[in-house]
mmCIF file of C-alpha atoms in Angstrom:
data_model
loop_
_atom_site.group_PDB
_atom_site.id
_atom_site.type_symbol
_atom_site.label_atom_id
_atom_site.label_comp_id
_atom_site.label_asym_id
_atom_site.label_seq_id
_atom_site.Cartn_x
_atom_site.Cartn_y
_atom_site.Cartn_z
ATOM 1 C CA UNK A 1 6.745 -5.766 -32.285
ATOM 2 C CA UNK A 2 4.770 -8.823 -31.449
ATOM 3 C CA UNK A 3 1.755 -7.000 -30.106
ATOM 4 C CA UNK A 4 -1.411 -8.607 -28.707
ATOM 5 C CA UNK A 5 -4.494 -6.817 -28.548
ATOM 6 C CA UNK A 6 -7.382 -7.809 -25.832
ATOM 7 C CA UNK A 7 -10.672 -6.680 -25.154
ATOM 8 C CA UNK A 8 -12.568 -5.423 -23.203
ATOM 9 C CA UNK A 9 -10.160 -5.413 -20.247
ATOM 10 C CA UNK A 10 -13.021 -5.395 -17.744
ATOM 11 C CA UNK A 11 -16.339 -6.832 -17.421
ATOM 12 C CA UNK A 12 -19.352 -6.682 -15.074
ATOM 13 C CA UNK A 13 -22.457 -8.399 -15.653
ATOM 14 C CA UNK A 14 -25.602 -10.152 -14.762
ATOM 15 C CA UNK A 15 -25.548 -13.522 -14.651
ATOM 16 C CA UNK A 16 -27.104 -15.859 -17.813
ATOM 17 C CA UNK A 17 -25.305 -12.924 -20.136
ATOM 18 C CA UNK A 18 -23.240 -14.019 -23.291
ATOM 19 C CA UNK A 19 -19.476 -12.093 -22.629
ATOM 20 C CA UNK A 20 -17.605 -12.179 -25.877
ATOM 21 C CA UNK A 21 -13.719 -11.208 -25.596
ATOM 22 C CA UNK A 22 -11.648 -10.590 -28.447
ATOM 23 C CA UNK A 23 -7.959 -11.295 -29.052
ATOM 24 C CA UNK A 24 -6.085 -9.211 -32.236
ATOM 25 C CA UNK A 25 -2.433 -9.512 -33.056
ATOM 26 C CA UNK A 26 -1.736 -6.101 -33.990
ATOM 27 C CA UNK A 27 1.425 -6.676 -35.965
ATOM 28 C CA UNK A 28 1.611 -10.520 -36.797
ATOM 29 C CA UNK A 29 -0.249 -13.118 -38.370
ATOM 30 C CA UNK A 30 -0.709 -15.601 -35.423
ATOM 31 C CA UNK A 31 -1.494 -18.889 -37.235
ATOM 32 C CA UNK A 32 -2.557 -20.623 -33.550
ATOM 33 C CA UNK A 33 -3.974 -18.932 -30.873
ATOM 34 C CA UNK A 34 -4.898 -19.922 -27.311
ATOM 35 C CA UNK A 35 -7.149 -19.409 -24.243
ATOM 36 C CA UNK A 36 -6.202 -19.435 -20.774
ATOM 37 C CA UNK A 37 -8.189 -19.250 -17.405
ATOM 38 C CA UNK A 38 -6.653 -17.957 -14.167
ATOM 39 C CA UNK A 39 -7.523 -17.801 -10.585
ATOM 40 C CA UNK A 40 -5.929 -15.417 -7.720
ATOM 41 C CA UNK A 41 -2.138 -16.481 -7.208
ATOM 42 C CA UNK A 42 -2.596 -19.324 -9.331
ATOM 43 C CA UNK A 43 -0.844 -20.310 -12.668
ATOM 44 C CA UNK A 44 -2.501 -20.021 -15.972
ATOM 45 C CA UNK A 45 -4.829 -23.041 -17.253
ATOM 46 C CA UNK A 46 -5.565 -23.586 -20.925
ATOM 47 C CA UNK A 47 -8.455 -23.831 -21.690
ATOM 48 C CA UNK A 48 -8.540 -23.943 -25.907
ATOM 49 C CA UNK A 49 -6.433 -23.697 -28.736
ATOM 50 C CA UNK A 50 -7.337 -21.960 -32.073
ATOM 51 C CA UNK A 51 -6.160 -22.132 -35.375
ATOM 52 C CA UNK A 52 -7.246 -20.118 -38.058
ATOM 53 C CA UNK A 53 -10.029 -21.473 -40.324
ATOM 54 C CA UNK A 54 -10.667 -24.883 -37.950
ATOM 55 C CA UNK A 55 -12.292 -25.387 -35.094
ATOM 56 C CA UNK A 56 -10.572 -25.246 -31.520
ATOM 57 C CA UNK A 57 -9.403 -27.800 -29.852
ATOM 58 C CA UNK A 58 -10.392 -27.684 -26.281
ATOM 59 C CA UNK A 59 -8.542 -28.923 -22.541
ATOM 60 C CA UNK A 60 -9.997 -31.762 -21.101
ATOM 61 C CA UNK A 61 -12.672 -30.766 -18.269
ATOM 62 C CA UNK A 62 -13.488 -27.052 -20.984
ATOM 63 C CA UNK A 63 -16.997 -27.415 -22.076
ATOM 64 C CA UNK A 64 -16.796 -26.610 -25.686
ATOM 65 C CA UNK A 65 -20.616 -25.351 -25.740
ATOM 66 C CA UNK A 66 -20.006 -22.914 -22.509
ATOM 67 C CA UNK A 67 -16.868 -21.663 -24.267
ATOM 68 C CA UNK A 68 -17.498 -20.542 -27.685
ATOM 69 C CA UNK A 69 -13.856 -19.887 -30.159
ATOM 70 C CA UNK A 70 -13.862 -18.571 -33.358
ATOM 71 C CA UNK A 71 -10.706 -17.884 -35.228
ATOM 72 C CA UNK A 72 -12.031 -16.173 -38.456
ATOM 73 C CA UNK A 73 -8.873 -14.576 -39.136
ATOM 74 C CA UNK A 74 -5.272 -14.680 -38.878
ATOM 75 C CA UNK A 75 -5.037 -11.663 -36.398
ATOM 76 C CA UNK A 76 -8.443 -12.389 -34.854
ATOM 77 C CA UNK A 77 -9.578 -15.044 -32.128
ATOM 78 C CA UNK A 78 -12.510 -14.415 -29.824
ATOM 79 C CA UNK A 79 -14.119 -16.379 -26.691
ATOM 80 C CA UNK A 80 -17.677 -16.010 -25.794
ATOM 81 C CA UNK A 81 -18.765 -17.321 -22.538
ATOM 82 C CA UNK A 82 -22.431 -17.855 -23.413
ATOM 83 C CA UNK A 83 -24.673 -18.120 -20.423
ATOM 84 C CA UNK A 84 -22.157 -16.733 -18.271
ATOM 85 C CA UNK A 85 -22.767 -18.000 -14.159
ATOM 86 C CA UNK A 86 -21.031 -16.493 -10.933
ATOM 87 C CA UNK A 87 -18.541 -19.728 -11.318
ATOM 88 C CA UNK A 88 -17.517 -17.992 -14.674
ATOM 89 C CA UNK A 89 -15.841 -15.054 -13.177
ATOM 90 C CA UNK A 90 -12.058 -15.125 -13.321
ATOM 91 C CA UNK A 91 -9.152 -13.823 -15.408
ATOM 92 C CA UNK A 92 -9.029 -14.789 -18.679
ATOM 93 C CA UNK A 93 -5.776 -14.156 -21.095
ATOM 94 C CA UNK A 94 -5.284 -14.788 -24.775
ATOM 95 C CA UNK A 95 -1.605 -15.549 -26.552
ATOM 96 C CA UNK A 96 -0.419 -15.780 -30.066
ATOM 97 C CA UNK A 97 2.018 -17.591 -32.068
ATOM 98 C CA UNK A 98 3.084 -17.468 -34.979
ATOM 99 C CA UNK A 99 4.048 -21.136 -36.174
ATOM 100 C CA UNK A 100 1.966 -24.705 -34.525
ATOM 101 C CA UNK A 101 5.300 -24.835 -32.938
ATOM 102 C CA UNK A 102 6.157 -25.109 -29.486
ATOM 103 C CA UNK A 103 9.877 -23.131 -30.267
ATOM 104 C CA UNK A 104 8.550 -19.408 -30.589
ATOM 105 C CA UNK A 105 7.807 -17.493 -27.638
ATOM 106 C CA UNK A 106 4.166 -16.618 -27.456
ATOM 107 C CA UNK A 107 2.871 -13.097 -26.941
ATOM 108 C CA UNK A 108 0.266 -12.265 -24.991
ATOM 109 C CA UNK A 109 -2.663 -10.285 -24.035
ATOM 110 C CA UNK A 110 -3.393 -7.853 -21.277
ATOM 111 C CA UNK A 111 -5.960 -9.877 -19.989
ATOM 112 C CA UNK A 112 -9.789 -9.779 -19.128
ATOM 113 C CA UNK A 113 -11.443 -9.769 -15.644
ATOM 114 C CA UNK A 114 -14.917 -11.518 -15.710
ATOM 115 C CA UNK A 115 -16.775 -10.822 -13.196
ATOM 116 C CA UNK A 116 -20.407 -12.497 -13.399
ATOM 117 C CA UNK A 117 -23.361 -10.883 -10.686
ATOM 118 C CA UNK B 1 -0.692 -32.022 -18.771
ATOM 119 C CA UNK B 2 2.938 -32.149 -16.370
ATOM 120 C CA UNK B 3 2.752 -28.799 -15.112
ATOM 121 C CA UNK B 4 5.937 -27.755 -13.629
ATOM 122 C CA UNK B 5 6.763 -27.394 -9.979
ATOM 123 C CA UNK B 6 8.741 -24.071 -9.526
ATOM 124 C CA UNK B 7 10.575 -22.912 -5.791
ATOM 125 C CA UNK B 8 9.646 -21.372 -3.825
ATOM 126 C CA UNK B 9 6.377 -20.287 -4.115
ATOM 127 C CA UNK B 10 7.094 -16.106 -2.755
ATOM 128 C CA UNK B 11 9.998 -14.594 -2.535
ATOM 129 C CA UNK B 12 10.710 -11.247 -0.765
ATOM 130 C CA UNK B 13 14.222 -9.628 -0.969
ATOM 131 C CA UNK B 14 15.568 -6.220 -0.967
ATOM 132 C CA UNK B 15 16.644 -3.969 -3.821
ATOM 133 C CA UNK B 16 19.937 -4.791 -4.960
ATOM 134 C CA UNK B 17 19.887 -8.292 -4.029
ATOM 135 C CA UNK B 18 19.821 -11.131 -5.955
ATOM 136 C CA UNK B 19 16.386 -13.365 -6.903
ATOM 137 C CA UNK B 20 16.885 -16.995 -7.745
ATOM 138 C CA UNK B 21 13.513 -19.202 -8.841
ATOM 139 C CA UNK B 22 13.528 -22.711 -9.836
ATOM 140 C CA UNK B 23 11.652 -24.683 -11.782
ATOM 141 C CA UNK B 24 10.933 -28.583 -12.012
ATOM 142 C CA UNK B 25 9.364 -30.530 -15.314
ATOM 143 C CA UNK B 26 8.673 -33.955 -16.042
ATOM 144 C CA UNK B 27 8.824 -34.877 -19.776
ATOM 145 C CA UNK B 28 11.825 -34.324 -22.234
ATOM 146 C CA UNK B 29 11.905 -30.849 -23.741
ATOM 147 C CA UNK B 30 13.404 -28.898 -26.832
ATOM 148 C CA UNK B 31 13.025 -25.816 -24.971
ATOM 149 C CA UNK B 32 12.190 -23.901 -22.065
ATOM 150 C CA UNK B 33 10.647 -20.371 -21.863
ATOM 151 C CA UNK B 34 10.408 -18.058 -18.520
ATOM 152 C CA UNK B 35 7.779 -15.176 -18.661
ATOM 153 C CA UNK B 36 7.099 -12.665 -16.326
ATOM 154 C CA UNK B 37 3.655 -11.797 -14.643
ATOM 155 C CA UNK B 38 2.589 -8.152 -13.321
ATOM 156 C CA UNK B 39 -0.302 -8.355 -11.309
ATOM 157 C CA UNK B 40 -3.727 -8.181 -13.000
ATOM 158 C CA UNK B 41 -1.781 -8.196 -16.611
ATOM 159 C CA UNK B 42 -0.741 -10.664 -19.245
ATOM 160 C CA UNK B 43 2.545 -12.449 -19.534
ATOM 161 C CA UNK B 44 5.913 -11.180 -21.092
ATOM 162 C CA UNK B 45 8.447 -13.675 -22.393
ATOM 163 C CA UNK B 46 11.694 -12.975 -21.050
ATOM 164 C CA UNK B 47 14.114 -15.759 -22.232
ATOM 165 C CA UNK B 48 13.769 -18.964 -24.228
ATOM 166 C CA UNK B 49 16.490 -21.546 -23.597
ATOM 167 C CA UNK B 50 17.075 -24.633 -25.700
ATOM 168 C CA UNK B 51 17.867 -28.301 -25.167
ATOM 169 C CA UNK B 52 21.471 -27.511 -26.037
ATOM 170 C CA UNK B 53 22.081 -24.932 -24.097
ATOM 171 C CA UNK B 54 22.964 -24.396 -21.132
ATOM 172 C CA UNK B 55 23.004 -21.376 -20.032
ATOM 173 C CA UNK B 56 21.408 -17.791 -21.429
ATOM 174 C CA UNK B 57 21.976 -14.542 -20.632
ATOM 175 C CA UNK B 58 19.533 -11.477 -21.120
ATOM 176 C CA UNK B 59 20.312 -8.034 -19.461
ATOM 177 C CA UNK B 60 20.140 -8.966 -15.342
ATOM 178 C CA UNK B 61 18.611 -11.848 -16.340
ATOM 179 C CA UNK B 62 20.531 -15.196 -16.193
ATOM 180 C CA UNK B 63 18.619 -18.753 -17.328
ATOM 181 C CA UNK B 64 20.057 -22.298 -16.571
ATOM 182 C CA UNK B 65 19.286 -25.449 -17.815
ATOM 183 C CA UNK B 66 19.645 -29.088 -16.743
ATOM 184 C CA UNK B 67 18.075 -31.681 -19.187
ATOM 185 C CA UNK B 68 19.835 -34.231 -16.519
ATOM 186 C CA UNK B 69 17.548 -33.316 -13.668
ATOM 187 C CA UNK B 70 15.239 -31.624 -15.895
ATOM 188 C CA UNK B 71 15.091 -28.239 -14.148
ATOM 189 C CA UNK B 72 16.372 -24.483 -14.797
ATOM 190 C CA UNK B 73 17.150 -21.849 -13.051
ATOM 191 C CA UNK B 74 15.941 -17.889 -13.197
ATOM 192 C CA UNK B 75 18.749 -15.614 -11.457
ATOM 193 C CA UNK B 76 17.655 -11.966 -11.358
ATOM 194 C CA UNK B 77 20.511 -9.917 -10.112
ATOM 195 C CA UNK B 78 20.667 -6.473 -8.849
ATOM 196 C CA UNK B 79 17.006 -6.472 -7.918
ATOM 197 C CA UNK B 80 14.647 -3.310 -8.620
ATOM 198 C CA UNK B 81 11.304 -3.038 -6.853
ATOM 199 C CA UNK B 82 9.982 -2.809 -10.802
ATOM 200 C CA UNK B 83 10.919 -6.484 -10.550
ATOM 201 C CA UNK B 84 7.753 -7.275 -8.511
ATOM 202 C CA UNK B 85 5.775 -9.912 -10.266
ATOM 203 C CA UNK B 86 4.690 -13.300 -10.935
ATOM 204 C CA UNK B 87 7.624 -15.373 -12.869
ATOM 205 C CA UNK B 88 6.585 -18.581 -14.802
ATOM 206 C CA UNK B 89 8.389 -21.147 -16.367
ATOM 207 C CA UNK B 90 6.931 -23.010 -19.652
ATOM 208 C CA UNK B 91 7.489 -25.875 -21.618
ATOM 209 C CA UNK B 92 6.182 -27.347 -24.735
ATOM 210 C CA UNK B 93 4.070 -30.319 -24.590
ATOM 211 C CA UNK B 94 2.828 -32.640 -27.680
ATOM 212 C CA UNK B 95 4.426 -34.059 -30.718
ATOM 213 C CA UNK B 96 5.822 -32.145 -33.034
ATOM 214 C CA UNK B 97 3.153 -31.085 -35.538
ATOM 215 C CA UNK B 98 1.852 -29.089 -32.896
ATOM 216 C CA UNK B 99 2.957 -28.060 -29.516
ATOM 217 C CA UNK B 100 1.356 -26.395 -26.389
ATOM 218 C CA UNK B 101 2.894 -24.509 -23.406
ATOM 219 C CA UNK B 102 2.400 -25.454 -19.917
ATOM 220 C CA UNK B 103 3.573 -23.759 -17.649
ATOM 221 C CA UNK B 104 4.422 -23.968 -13.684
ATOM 222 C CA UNK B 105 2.649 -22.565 -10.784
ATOM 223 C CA UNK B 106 4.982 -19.529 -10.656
ATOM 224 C CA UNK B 107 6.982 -17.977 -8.577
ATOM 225 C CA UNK B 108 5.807 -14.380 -6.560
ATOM 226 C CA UNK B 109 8.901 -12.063 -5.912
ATOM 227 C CA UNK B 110 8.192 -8.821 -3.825
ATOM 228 C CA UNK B 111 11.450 -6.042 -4.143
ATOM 229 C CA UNK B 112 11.116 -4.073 -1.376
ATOM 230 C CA UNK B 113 12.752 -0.599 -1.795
#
């Protein structure tokens, strides 16, 4: 149980492309959901969480207007990197939870590899 | 944010032996969760501890905690070379209506066969 869902697991493309990457919990409701950012042997960075129905909430230095969330739906989240630049490229991982909580594990997903040209 | 510090940074053992990482936070907790990184993939909890508790056992996995010098242990014993990854430790951070992880900078263990 307690799967996430997250694709597409790859990208290539040319730079000043829109990249949107989407985030399903296949077998929960995930009332908060959240964006990370990670570089090559480095930990994992939030970048936004996501509740469903309101907007995100984003990490100090995360440009809100660069970053696009929507949470539509209670197994749904998705990130578009609008106007994506070489800088953009990195590893980007969604998680789930179930409750605002902070005493659930959170499950995540496989990850997606940006790479901008 | 107070990311934690874990120790060391690599590890490289051989099977069979035993793995110990370490992790450092700053701010009073209600819980503590280690997850587990394979390269190129997402993370996998592996065992939430809480305030109370101090000590947790899951399979070859054994978790310590020490709200004194706010730290915990991950002890991973009989090693496999499937153990290669990443290891993390997280804690939440915010007030109560809502709560973020943050987790440390990780810990790399190689199992060499």
């Amino acid at each position: 149980g307690a799967v996430v869902s997250q694709h597409p697991s790859w990208v290539i493309c040319k730079s000043g492309t829109s990249v949107k990457i989407e985030c399903r919990s296949l077998d929960f409701q995930a009332t908060t959901m959240f964006w990370y950012r990670q570089f090559p042997k480095q930990s994992l960075m939030l970048m936004a969480t996501s509740n469903e129905g309101s907007k995100a909430t984003y990490e100090q230095g995360v440009e809100k207007d660069k970053f696009l969330i929507n949470h539509a739906s209670l197994t749904l989240s998705t990130l578009t990197v609008t106007s994506a630049h070489p800088e953009d490229s990195s590893f980007y991982i969604c998680s789930a939870r179930v409750n605002p909580f902070g005493d659930l594990p959170q499950h995540f997903g496989d990850g997606t590899r940006l790479s901008i040209l | 944010s107070q990311q934690g510090e874990e120790d060391p940074q690599a590890l490289s053992i051989q099977e069979g032996e035993n793995a110990t990482m370490n992790c450092s936070y700053k701010t009073s907790i209600n819980n503590l969760q280690w997850y587990r990184q394979n390269s190129g993939r997402g993370l996998v909890h592996l065992i939430l501890i809480r305030s109370n508790e101090r000590e947790k056992h899951s399979g070859r996995l054994r978790v310590t905690l020490d709200t004194s010098k706010k730290s915990s242990s991950l002890l991973i014993t009989a090693s496999r070379a499937a153990d290669t990854a990443s290891y993390f430790c997280a804690t939440p951070e915010g007030n109560t209506g809502f709560q973020k992880l943050v987790f440390g900078t990780g810990t790399r263990l190689l199992v060499s066969p």
